[in-house]
mmCIF file of C-alpha atoms in Angstrom:
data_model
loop_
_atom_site.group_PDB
_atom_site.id
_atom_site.type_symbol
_atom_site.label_atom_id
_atom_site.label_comp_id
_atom_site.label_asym_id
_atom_site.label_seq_id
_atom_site.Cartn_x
_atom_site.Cartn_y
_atom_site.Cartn_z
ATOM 1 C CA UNK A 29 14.467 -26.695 -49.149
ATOM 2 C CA UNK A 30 10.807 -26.362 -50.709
ATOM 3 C CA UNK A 31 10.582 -23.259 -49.168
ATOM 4 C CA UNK A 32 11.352 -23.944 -45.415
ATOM 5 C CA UNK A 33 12.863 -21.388 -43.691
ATOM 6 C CA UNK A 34 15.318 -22.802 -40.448
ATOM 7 C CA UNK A 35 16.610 -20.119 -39.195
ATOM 8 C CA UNK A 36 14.143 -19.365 -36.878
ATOM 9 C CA UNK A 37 13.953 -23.198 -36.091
ATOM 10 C CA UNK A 38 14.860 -24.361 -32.382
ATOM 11 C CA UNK A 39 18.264 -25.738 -33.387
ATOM 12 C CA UNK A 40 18.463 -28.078 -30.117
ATOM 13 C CA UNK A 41 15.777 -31.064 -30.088
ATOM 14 C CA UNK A 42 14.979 -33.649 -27.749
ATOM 15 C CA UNK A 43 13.888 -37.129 -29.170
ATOM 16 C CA UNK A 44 12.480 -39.561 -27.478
ATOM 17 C CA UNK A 45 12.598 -43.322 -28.601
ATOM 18 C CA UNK A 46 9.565 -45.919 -26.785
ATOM 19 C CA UNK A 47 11.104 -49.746 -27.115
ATOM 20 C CA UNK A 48 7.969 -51.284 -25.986
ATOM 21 C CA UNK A 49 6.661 -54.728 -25.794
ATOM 22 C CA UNK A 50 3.270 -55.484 -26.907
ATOM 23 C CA UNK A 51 1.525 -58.715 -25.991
ATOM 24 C CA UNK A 52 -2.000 -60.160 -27.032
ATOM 25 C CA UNK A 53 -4.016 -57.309 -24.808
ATOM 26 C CA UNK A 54 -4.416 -54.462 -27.254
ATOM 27 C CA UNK A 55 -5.784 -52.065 -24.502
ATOM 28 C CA UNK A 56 -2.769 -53.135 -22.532
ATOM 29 C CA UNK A 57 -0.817 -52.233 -25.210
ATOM 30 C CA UNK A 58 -1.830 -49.013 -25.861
ATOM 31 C CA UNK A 59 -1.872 -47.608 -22.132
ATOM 32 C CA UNK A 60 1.478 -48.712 -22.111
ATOM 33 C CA UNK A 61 2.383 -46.211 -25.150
ATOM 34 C CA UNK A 62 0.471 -43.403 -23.378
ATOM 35 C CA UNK A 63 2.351 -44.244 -20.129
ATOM 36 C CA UNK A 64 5.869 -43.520 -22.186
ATOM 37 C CA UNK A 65 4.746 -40.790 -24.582
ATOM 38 C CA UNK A 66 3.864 -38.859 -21.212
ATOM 39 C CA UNK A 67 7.122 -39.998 -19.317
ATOM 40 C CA UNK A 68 9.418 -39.332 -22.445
ATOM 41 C CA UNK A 69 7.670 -35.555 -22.269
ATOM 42 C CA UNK A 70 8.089 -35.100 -18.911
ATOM 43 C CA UNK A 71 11.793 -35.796 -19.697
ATOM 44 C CA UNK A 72 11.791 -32.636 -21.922
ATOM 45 C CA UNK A 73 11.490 -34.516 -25.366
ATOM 46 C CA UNK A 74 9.632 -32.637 -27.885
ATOM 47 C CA UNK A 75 9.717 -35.383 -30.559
ATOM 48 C CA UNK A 76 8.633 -38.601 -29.633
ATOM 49 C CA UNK A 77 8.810 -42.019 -32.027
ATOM 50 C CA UNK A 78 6.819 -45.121 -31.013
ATOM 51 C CA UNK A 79 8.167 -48.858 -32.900
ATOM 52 C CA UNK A 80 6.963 -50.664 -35.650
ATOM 53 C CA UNK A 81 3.885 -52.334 -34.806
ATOM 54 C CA UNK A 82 3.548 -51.542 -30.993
ATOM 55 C CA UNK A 83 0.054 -51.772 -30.660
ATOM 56 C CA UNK A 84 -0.263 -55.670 -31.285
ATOM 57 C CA UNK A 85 1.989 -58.508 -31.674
ATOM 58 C CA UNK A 86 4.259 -58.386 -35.179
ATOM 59 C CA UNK A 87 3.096 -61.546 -37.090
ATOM 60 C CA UNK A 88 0.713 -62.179 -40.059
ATOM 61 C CA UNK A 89 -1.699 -64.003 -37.865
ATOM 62 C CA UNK A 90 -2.051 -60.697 -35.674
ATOM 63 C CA UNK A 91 -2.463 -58.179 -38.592
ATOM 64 C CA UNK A 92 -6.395 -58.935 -39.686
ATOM 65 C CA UNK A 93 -7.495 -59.452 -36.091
ATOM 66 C CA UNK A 94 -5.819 -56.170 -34.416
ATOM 67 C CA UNK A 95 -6.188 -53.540 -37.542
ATOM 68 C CA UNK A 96 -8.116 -50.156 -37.530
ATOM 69 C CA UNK A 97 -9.217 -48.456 -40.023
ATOM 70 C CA UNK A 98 -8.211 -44.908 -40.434
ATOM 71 C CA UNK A 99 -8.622 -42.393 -38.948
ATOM 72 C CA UNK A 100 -11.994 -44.420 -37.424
ATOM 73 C CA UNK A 101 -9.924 -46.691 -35.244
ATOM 74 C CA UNK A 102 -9.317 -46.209 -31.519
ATOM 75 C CA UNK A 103 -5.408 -46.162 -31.772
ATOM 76 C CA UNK A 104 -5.284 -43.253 -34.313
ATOM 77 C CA UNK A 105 -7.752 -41.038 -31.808
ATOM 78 C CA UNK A 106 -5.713 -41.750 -28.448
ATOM 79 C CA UNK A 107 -2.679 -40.906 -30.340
ATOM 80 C CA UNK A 108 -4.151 -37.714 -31.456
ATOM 81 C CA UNK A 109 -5.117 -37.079 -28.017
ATOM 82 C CA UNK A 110 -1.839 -37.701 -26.588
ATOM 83 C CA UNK A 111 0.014 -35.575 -29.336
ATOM 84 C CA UNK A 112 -2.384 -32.778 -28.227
ATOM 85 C CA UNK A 113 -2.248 -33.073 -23.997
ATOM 86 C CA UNK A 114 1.706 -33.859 -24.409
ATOM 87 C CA UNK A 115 2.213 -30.809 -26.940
ATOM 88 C CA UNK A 116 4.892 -33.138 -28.685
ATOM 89 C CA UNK A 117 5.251 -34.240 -32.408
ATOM 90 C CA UNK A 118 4.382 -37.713 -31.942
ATOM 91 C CA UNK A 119 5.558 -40.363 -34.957
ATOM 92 C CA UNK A 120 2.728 -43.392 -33.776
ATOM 93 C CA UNK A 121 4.897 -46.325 -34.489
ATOM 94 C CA UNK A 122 3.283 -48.309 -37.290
ATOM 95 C CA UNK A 123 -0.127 -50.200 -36.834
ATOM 96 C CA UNK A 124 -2.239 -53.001 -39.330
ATOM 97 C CA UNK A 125 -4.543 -50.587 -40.752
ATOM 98 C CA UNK A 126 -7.603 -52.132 -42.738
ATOM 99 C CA UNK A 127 -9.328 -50.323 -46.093
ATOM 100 C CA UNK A 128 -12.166 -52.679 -47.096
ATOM 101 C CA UNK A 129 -10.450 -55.535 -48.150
ATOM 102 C CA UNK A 130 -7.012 -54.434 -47.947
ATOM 103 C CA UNK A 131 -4.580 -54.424 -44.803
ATOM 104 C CA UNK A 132 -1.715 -51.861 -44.617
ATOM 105 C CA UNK A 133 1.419 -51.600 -42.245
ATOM 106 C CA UNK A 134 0.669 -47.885 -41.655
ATOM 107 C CA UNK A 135 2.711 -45.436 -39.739
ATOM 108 C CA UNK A 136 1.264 -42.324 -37.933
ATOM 109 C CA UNK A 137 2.383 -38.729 -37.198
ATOM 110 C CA UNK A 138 0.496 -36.089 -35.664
ATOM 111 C CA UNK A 139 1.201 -32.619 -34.142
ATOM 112 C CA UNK A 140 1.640 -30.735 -31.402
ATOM 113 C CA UNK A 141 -1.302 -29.602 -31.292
ATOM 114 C CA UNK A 142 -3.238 -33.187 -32.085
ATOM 115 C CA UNK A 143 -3.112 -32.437 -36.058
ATOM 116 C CA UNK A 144 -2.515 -35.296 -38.173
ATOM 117 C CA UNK A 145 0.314 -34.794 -40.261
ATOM 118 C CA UNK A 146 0.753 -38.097 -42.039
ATOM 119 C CA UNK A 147 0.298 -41.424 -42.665
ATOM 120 C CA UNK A 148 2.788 -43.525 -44.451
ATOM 121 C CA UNK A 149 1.676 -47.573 -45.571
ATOM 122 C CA UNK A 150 4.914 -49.792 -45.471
ATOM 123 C CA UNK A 151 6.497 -49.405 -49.114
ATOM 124 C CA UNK A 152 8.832 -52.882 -49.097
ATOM 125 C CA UNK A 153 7.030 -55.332 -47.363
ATOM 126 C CA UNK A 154 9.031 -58.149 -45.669
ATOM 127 C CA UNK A 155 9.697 -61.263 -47.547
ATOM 128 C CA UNK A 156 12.536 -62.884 -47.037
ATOM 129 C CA UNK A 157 13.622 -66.555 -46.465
ATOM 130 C CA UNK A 158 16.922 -67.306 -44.860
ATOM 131 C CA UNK A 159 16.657 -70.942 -44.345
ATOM 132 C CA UNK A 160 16.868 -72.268 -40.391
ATOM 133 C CA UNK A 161 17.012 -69.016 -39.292
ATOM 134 C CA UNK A 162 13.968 -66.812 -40.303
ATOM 135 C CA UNK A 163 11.545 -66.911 -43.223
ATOM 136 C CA UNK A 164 8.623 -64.228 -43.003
ATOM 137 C CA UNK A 165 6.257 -63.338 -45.666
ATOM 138 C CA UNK A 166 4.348 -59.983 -45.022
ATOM 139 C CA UNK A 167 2.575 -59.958 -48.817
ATOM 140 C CA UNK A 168 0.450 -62.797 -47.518
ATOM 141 C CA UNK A 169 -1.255 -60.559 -45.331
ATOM 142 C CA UNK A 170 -0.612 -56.762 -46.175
ATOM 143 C CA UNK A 171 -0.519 -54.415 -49.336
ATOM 144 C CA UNK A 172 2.484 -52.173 -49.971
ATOM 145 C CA UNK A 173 1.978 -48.746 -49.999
ATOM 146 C CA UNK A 174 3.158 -46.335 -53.176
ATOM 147 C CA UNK A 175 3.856 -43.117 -51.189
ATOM 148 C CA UNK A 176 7.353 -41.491 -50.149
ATOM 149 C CA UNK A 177 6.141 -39.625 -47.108
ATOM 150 C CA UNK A 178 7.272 -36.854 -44.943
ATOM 151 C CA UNK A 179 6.193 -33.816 -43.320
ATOM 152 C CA UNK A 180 6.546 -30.138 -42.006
ATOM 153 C CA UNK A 181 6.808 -29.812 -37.842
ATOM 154 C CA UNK A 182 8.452 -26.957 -35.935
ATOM 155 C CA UNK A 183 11.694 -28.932 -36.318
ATOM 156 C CA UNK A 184 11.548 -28.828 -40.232
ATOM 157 C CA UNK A 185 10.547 -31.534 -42.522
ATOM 158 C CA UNK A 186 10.295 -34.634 -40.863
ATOM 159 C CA UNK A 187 10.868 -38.050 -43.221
ATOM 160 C CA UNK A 188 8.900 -41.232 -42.296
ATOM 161 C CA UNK A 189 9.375 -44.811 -43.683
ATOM 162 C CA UNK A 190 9.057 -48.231 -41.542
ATOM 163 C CA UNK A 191 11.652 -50.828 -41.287
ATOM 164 C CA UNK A 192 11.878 -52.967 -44.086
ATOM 165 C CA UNK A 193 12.434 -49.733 -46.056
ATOM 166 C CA UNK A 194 15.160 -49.044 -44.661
ATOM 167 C CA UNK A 195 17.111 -51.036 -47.244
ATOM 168 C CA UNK A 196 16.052 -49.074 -50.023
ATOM 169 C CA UNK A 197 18.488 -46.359 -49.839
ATOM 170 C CA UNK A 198 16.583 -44.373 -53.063
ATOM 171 C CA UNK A 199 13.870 -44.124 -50.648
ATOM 172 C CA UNK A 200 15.877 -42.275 -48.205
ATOM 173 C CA UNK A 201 17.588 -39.723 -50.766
ATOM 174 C CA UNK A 202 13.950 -39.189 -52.165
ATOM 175 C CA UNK A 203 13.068 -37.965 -48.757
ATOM 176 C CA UNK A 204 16.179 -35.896 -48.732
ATOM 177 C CA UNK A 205 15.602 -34.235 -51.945
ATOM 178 C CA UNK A 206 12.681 -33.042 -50.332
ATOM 179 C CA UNK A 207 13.679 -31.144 -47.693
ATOM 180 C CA UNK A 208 13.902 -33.953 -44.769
ATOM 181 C CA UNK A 209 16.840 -33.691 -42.223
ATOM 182 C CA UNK A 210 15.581 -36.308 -40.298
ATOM 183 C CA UNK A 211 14.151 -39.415 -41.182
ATOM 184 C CA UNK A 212 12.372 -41.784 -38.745
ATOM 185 C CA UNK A 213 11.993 -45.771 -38.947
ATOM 186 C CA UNK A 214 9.959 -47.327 -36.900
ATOM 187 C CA UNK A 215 10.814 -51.450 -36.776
ATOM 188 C CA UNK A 216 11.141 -54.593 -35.804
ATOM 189 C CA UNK A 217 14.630 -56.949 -36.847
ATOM 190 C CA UNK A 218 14.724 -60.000 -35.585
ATOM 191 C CA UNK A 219 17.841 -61.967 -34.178
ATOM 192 C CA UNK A 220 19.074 -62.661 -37.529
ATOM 193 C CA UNK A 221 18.753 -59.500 -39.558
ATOM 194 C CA UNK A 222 19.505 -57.310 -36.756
ATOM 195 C CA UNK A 223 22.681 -58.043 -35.428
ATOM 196 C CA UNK A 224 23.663 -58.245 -39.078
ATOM 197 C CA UNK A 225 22.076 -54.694 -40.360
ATOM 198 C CA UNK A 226 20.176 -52.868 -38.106
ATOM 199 C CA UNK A 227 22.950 -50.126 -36.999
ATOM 200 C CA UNK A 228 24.840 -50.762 -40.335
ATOM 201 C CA UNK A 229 21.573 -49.608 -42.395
ATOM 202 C CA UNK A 230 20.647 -46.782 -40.084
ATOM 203 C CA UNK A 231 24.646 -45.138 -40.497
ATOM 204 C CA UNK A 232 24.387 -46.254 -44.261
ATOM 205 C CA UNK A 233 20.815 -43.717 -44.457
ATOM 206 C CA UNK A 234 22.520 -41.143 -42.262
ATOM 207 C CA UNK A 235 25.397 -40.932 -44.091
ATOM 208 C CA UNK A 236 23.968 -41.451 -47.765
ATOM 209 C CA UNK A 237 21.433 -38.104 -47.194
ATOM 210 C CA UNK A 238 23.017 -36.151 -44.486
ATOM 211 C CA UNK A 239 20.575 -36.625 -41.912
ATOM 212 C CA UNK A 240 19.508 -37.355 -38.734
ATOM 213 C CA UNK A 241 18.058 -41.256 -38.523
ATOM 214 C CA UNK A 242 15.441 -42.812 -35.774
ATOM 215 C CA UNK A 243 15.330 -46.100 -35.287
ATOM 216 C CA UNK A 244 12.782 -46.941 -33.083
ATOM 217 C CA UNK A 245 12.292 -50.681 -32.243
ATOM 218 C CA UNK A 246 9.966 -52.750 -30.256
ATOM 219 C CA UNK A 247 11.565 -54.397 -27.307
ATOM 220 C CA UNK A 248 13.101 -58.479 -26.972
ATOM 221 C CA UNK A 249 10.095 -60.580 -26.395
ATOM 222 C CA UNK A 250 11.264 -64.499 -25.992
ATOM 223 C CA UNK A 251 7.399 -65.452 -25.266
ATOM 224 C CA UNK A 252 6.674 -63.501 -29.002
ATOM 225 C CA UNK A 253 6.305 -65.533 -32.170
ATOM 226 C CA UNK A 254 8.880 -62.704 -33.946
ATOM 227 C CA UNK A 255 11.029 -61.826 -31.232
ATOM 228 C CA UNK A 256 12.700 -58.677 -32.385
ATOM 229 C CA UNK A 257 16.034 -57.285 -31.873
ATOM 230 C CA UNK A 258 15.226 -54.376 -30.048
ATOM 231 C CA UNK A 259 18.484 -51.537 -30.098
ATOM 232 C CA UNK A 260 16.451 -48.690 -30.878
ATOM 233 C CA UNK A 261 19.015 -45.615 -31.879
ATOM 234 C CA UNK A 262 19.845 -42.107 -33.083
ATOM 235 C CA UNK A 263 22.429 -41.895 -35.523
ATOM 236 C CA UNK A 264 24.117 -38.570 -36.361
ATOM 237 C CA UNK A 265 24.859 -37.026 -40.173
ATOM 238 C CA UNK A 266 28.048 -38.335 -40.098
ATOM 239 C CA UNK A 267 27.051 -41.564 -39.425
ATOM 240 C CA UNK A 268 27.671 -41.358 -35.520
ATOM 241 C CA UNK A 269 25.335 -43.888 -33.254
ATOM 242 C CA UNK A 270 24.689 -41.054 -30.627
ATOM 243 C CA UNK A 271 22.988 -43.418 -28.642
ATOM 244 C CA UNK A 272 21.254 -46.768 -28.235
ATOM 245 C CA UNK A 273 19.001 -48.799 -25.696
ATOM 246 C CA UNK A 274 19.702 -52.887 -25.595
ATOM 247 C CA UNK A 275 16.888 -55.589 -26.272
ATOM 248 C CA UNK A 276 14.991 -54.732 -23.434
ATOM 249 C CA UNK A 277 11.832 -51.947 -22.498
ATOM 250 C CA UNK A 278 12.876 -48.382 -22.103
ATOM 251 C CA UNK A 279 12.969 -45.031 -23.411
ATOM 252 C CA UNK A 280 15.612 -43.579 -25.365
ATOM 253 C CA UNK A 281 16.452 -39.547 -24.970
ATOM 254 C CA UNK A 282 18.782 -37.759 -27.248
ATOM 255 C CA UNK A 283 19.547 -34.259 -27.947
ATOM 256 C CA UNK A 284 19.671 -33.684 -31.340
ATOM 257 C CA UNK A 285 21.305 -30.140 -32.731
ATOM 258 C CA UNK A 286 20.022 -29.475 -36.169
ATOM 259 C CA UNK A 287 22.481 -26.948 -36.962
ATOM 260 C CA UNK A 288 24.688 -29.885 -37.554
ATOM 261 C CA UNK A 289 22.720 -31.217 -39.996
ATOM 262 C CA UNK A 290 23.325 -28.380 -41.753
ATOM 263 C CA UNK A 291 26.998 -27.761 -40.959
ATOM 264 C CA UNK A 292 27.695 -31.075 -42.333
ATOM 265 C CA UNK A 293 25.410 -30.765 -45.532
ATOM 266 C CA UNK A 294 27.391 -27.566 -46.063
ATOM 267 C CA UNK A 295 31.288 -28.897 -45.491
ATOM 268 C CA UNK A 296 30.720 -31.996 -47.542
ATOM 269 C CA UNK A 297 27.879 -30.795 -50.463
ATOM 270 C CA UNK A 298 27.215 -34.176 -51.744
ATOM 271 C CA UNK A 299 23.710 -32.830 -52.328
ATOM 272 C CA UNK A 300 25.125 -30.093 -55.087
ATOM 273 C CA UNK A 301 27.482 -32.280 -55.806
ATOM 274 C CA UNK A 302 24.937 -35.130 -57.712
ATOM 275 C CA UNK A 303 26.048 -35.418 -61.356
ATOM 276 C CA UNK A 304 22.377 -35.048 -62.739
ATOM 277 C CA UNK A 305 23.424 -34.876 -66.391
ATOM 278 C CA UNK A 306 24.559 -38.077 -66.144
ATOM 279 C CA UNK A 307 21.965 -39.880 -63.532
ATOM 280 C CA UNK A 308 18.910 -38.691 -62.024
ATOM 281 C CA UNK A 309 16.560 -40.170 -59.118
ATOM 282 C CA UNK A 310 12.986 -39.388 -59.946
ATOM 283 C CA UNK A 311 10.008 -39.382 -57.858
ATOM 284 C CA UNK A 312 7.442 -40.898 -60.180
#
């Protein structure tokens, strides 16, 4: 894929998933993501995924008064920093991110060695009213972003979307066509939508492109305004839930071995396999 050569990749990778859960103390909130990022690499992991949202409260009251712009703000420097001391690929959750007038739900990656590597703004925002049990409108507050994102780590090509995307499954192949074996999604479902979705969607992903899926939540809050579902997981290629936390705080540690990404890409070729003379997914 574009040019990426895996052979000499580490084939054996440790993730590391942070279910955290932020409250109204911003600085609170982000020495408790330092805490884990430097726990989960003490632990051995080498790629580390922060949730949706994990330096504030979720909630379009919250998004104005806790956003940063980028890369000016305080949360995009400490995350550099800790990417750099922890030597880990670090995927920064998603935070509000402000551009003069516009807010963004913007997710973070940076390098081992502190480099950014890419920021992706929220492409489906969340609007959805499901009446007596949740109706949330994210397009008050926030512009969608236009960009399919993804990038290049010692593990390969990394894809990176944020929660709400997760139910555009053209998305997902898009990142697949180019190059991605795994793709990471930070979130936040709520008690409705996630019992009802949250695994089914991550399996769906795996399975539609082949690859390794992150889900990476923020933890139960009853005291929150959007208490979320929490069950951050890592899902296999096949679809497999390799392994899962519950509602509450903790840190989620998986070995992932590329090589089956591969081995399964190559047994069932449903990537050659796309009948492009009659349908074809373009990147516009």
């Amino acid at each position: 894929y574009m040019g990426i050569e895996y052979s000499n990749m580490q084939s054996l990778l440790r993730v590391a998933v942070c279910q955290l859960k932020p409250g109204l103390n911003k600085a609170s909130n982000l020495a408790q993501a330092v805490t884990a990022i430097k726990t989960a690499s003490d632990q051995g992991a080498r790629l580390i995924c922060l949730p949706e949202c994990f330096n504030c409260p979720y909630g379009n009251e919250y998004f104005e008064k806790y956003a940063e712009e980028i890369p000016e703000g305080e949360t995009y420097s400490l995350l550099a920093q800790t990417a750099r001391d922890c030597r880990v690929v670090l995927v920064g959750g998603s935070i509000p991110e402000r551009q003069g007038s516009q807010l963004f739900n913007t997710a973070l990656a940076f390098g081992s060695d502190g480099t950014f590597l890419a920021k992706h703004r929220k492409m489906h925002l969340f609007d959805v009213d499901i009446p007596g049990k949740i109706t949330f409108c994210e397009s008050k507050t926030l512009t969608a972003g236009n960009n399919v994102t993804f990038f290049d780590c010692e593990f390969g090509r990394i894809g990176l979307a944020i929660c709400y995307d997760i139910r555009f499954p053209l998305l997902a192949q898009l990142m697949q066509q180019n190059g991605c074996r795994i793709l990471v999604y930070p979130g936040a479902f709520n008690s409705t939508t996630g019992p009802l979705h949250w695994e089914l969607l991550a399996r769906a992903r795996a399975v539609d492109t082949q690859s390794v899926v992150v889900m990476a939540s923020v933890a139960f809050d009853p005291t929150a305004t959007y208490p979320a579902w929490g069950h951050s997981m890592v899902v296999g290629p096949v679809g497999d839930v390799k392994s899962q936390l519950n509602r509450d705080e903790g840190i989620l540690i998986t070995d992932v071995n590329l090589a089956e990404i591969d081995e399964i890409r190559a047994r069932i070729p449903i990537s050659k396999q796309r009948r492009d003379d009659v349908y074809h997914l373009i990147h516009k």
